[in-house]
mmCIF file of C-alpha atoms in Angstrom:
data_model
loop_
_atom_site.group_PDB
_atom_site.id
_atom_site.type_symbol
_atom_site.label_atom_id
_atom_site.label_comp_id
_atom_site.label_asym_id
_atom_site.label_seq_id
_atom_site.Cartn_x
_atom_site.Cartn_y
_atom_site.Cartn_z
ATOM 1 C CA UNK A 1024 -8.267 -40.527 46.165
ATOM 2 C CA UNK A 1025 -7.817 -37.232 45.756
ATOM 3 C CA UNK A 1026 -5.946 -35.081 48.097
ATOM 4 C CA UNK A 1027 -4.492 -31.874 48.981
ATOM 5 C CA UNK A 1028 -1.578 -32.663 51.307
ATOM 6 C CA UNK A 1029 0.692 -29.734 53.255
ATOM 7 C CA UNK A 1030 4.481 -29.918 54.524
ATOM 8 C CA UNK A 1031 5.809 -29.191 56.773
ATOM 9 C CA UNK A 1032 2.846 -29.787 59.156
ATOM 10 C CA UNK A 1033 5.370 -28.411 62.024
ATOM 11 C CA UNK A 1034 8.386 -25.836 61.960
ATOM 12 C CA UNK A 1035 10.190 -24.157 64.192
ATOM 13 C CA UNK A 1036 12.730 -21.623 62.970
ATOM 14 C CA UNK A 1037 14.185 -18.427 63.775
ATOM 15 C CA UNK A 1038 13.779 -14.723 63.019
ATOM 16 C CA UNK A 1039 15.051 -13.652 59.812
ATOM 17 C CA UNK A 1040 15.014 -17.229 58.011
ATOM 18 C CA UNK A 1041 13.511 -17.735 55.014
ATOM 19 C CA UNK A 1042 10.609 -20.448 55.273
ATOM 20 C CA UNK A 1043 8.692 -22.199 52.587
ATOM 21 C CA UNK A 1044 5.878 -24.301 53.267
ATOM 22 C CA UNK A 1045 4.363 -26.247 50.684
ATOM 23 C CA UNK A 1046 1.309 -27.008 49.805
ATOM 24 C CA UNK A 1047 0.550 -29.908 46.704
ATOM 25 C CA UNK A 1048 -3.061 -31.068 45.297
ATOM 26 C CA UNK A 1049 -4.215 -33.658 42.990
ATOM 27 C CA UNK A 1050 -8.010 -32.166 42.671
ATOM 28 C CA UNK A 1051 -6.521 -30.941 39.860
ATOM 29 C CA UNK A 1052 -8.478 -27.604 41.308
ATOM 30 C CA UNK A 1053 -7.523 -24.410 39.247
ATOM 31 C CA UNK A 1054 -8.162 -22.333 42.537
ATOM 32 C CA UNK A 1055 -5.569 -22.433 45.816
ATOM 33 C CA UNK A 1056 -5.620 -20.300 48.704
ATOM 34 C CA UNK A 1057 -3.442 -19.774 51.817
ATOM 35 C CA UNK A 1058 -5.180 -18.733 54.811
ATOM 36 C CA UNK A 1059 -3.462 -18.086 58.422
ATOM 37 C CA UNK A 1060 -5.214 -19.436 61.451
ATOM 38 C CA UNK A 1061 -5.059 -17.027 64.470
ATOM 39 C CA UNK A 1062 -6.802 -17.086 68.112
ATOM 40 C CA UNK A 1063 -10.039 -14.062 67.603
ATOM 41 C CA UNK A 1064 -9.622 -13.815 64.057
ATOM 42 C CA UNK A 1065 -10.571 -16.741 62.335
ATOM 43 C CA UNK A 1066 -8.918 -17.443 59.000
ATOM 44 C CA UNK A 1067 -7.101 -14.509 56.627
ATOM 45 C CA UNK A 1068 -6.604 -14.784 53.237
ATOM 46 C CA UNK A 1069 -3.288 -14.671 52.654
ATOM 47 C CA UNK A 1070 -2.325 -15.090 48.862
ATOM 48 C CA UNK A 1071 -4.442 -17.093 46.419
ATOM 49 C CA UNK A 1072 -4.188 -18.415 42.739
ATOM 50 C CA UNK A 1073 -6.725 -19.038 40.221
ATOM 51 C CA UNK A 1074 -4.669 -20.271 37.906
ATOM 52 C CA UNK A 1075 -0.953 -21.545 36.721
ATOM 53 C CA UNK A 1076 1.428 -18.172 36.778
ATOM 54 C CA UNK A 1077 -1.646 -16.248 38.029
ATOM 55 C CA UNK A 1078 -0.698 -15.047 41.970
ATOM 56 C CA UNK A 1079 -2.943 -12.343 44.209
ATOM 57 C CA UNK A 1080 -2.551 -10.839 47.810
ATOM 58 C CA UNK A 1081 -5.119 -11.170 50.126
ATOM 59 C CA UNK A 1082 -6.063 -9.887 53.326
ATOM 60 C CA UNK A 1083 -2.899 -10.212 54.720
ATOM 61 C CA UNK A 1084 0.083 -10.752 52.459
ATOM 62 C CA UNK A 1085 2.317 -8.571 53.468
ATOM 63 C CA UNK A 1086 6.013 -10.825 54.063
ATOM 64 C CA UNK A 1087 4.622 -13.418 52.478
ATOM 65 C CA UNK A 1088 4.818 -14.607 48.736
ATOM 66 C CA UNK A 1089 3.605 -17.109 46.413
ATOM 67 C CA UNK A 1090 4.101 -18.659 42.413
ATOM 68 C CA UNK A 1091 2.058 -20.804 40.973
ATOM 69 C CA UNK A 1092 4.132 -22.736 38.399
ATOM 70 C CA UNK A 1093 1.962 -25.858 37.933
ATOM 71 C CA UNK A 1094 -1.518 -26.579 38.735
ATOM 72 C CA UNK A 1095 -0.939 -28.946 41.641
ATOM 73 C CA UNK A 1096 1.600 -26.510 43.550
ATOM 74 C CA UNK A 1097 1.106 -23.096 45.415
ATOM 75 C CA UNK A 1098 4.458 -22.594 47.816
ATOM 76 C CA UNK A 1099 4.125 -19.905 50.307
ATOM 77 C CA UNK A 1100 7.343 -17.761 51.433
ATOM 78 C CA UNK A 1101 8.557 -16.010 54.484
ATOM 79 C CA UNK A 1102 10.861 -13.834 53.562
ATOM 80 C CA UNK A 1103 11.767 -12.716 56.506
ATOM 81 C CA UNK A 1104 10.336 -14.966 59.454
ATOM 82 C CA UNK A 1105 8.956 -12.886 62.345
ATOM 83 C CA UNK A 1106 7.643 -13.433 65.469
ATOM 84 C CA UNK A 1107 4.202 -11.925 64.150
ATOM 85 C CA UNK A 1108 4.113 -15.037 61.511
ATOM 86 C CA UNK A 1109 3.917 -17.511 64.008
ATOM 87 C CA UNK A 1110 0.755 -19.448 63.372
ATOM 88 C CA UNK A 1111 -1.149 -21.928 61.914
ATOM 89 C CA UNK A 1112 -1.486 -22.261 57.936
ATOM 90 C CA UNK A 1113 -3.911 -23.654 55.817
ATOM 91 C CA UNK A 1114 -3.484 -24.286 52.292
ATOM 92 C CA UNK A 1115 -6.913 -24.906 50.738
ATOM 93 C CA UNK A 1116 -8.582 -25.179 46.617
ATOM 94 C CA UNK A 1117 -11.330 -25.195 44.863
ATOM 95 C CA UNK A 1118 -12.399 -25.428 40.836
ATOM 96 C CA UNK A 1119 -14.024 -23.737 38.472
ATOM 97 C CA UNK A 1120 -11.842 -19.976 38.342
ATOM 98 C CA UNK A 1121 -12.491 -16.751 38.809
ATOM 99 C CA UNK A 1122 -15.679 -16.616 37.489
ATOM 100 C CA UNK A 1123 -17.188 -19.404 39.185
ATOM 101 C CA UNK A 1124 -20.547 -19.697 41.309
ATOM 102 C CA UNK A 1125 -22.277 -21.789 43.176
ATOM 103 C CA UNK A 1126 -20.997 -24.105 45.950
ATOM 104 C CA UNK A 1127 -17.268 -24.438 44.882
ATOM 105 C CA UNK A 1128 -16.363 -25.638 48.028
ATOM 106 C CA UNK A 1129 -12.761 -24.986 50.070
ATOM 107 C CA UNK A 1130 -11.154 -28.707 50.126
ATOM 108 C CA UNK A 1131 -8.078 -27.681 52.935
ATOM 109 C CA UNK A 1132 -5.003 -29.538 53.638
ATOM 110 C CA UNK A 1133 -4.555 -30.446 57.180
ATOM 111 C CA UNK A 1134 -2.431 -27.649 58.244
ATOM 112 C CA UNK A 1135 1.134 -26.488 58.625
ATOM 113 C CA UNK A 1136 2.005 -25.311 62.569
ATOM 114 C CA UNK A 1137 4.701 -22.409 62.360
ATOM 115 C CA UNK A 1138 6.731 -21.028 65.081
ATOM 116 C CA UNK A 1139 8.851 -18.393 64.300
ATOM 117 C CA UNK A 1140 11.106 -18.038 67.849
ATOM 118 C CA UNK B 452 -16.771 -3.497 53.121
ATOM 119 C CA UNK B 453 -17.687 -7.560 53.054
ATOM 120 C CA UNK B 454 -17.715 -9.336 56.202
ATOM 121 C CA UNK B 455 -18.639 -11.822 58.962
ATOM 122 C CA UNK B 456 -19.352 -11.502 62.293
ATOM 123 C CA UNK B 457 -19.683 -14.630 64.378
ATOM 124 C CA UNK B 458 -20.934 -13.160 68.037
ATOM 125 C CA UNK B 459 -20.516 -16.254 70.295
ATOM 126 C CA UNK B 460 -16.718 -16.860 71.018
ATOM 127 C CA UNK B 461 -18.163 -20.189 73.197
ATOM 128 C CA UNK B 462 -21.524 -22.375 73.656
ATOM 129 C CA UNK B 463 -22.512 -25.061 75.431
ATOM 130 C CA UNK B 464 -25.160 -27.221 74.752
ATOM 131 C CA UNK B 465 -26.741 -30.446 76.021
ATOM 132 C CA UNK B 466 -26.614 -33.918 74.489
ATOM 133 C CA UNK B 467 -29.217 -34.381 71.738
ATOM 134 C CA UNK B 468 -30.889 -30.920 72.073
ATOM 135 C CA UNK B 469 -30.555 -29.002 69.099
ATOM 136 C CA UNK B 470 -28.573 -25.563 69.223
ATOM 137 C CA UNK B 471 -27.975 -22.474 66.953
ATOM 138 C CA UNK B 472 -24.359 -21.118 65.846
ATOM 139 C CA UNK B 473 -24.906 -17.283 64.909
ATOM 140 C CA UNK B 474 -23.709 -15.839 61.885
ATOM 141 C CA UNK B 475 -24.035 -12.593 60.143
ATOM 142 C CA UNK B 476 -23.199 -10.866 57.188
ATOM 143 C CA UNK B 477 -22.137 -8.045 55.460
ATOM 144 C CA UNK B 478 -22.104 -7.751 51.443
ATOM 145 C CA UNK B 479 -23.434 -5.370 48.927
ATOM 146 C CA UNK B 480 -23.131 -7.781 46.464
ATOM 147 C CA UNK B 481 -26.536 -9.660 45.005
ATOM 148 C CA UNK B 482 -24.786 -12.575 44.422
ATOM 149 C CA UNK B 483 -22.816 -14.806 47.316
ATOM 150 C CA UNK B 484 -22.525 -18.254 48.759
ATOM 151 C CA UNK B 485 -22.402 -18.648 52.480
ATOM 152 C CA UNK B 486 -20.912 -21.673 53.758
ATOM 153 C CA UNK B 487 -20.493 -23.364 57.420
ATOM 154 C CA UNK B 488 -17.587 -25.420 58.152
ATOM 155 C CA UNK B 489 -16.126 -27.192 61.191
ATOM 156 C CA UNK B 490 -12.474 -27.368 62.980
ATOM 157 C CA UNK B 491 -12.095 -30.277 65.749
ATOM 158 C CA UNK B 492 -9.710 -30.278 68.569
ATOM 159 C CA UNK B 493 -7.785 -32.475 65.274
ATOM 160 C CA UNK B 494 -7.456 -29.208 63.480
ATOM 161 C CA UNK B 495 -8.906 -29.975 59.798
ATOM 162 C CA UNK B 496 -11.382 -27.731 58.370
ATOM 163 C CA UNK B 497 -14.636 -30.201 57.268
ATOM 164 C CA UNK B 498 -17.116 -28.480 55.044
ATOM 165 C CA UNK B 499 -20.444 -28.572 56.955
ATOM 166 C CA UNK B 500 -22.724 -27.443 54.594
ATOM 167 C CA UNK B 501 -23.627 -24.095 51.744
ATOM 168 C CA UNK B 502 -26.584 -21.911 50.852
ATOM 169 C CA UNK B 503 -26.504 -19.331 47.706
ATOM 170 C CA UNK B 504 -28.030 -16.137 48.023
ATOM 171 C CA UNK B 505 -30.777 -16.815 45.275
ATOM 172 C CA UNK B 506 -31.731 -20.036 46.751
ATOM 173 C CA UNK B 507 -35.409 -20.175 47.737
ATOM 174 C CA UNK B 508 -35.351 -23.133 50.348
ATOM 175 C CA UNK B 509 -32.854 -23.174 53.352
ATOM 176 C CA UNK B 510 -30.065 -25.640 53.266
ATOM 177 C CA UNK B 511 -30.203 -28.812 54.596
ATOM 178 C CA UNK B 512 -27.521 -31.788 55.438
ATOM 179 C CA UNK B 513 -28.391 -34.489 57.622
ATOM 180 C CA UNK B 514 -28.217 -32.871 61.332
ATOM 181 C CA UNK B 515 -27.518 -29.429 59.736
ATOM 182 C CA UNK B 516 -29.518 -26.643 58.630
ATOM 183 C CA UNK B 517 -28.861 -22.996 57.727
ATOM 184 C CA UNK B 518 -31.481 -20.672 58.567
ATOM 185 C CA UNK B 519 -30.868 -18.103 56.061
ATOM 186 C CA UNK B 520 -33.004 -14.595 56.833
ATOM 187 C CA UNK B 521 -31.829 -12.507 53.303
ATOM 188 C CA UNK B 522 -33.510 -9.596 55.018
ATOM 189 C CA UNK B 523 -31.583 -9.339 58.057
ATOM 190 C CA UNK B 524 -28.096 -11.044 56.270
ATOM 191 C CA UNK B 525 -28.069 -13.839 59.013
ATOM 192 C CA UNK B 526 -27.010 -17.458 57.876
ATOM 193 C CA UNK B 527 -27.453 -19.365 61.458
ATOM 194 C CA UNK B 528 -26.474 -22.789 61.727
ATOM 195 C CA UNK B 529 -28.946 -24.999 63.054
ATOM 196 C CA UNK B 530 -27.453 -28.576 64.514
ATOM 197 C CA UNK B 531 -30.285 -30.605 66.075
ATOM 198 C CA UNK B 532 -29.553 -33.584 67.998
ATOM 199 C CA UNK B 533 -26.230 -32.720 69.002
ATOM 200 C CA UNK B 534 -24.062 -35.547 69.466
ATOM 201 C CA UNK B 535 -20.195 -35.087 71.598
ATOM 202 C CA UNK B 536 -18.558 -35.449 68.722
ATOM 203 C CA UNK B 537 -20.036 -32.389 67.430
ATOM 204 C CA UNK B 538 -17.776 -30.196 70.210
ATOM 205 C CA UNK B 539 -15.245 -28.265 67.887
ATOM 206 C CA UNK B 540 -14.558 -24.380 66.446
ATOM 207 C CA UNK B 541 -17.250 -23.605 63.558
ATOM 208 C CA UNK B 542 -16.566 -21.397 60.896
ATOM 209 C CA UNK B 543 -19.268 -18.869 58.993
ATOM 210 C CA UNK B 544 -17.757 -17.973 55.363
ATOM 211 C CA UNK B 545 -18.884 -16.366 52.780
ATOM 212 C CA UNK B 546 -17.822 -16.217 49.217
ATOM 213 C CA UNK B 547 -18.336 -12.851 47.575
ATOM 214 C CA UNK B 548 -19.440 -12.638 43.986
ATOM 215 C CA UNK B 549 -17.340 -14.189 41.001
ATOM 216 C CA UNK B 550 -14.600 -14.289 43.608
ATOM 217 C CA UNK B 551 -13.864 -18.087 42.466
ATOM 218 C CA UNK B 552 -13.443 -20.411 45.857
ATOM 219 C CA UNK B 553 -11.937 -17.132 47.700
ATOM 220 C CA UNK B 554 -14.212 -17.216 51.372
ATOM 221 C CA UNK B 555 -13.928 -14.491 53.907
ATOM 222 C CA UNK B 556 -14.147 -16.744 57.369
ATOM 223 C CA UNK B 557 -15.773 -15.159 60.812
ATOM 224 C CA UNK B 558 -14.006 -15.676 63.866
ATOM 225 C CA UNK B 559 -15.371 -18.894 64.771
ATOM 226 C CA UNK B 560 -17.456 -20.277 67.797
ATOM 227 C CA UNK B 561 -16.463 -22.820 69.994
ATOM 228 C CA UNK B 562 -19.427 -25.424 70.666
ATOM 229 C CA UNK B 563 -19.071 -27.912 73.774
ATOM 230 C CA UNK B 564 -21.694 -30.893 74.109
ATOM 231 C CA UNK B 565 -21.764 -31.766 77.424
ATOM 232 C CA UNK B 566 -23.222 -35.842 78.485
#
């Protein structure tokens, strides 16, 4: 089956580390998102992809980055770990592209805890 | 701007009485999807069910309904029957136009079932 599978699904690091979490499908989904999970404010878009070498900021990108160099992959980076980026992440895709309608639904991976001490 | 405003931070509702998630919305585009999913205690996000804006019939899916009001930009969630396993965080989203899978998410409600 098809699957969209995150790792770490816990860290724990320190300020000022650089972090990648990863994030791998096999929808074979031209779309992937990462979204950051926080107590009052629901999910943020983060940085998103709609396509191999094809990277966007979202809501809140800022100290974070992203390259799409395959279809199945999206990494996200911390930089610069801080204290403000602990929290959960969800990496989540979708098909179809940019132009796409109807119900192109979010398929999200299961999650990846950070703690940034 | 586009966004979603989920009022009810918590709810509680009875054992096999049906309740209503709230869930409005703000977009001056003609063209959206508006989708409901769910977070358990577990922590995945489960797709609950979507309604386009051009659709003439509210969406159904088993136990779930949307009761979309264009007019007033609600999409309510309707779950009838509620069962315990049905206690989790529920998430309004909408997808603005040509925006690909891209969803703006509310802030959630928390719905307890109690026996």
């Amino acid at each position: 089956d098809a699957e969209i599978t995150q790792s770490p699904r816990h860290k724990i690091t320190e300020t000022g580390r650089q972090v990648t979490l990863a994030c791998h499908q096999t929808w074979n989904h031209n779309n992937m998102f990462w979204y950051r999970q926080d107590l009052g404010h629901g999910l943020r878009l983060i940085h998103y992809s709609y396509g191999v070498h094809d990277t966007n900021k979202g809501e809140v990108s800022d100290g974070y980055s992203v390259s799409r160099s395959n279809t199945e992959d999206l990494p996200l980076t911390l930089e610069s770990a801080a204290s403000s980026q602990t929290s959960v992440y969800f990496c989540a895709s979708s098909g179809g592209g940019q132009g796409s309608s109807g119900a192109n639904v979010l398929t999200f991976g299961a999650g990846s805890r950070l703690t940034v001490l | 701007a586009q966004k979603i405003t989920q009022t009810q931070p918590g709810m509680f509702v009875q054992e096999k009485e049906a309740v209503t998630l709230d869930c409005t919305y703000d977009t001056s585009d003609p063209s959206y999807g508006l989708f409901w999913y769910k977070q358990p205690s577990s922590g995945e996000m489960i797709f609950l069910i979507y309604q386009g804006s051009y659709d003439q019939q509210n969406a159904t899916e088993g136990r779930y309904s949307l009761n979309f009001q264009k007019a007033r930009k609600s999409a309510n969630l309707v779950i009838s029957a509620s069962q315990l396993g049905d206690s989790a965080m529920y998430f309004c989203a909408m997808r603005p136009l040509n925006q690909g899978g891209k969803l703006i998410f509310g802030q959630g409600t928390e719905l307890s079932v109690k026996p």
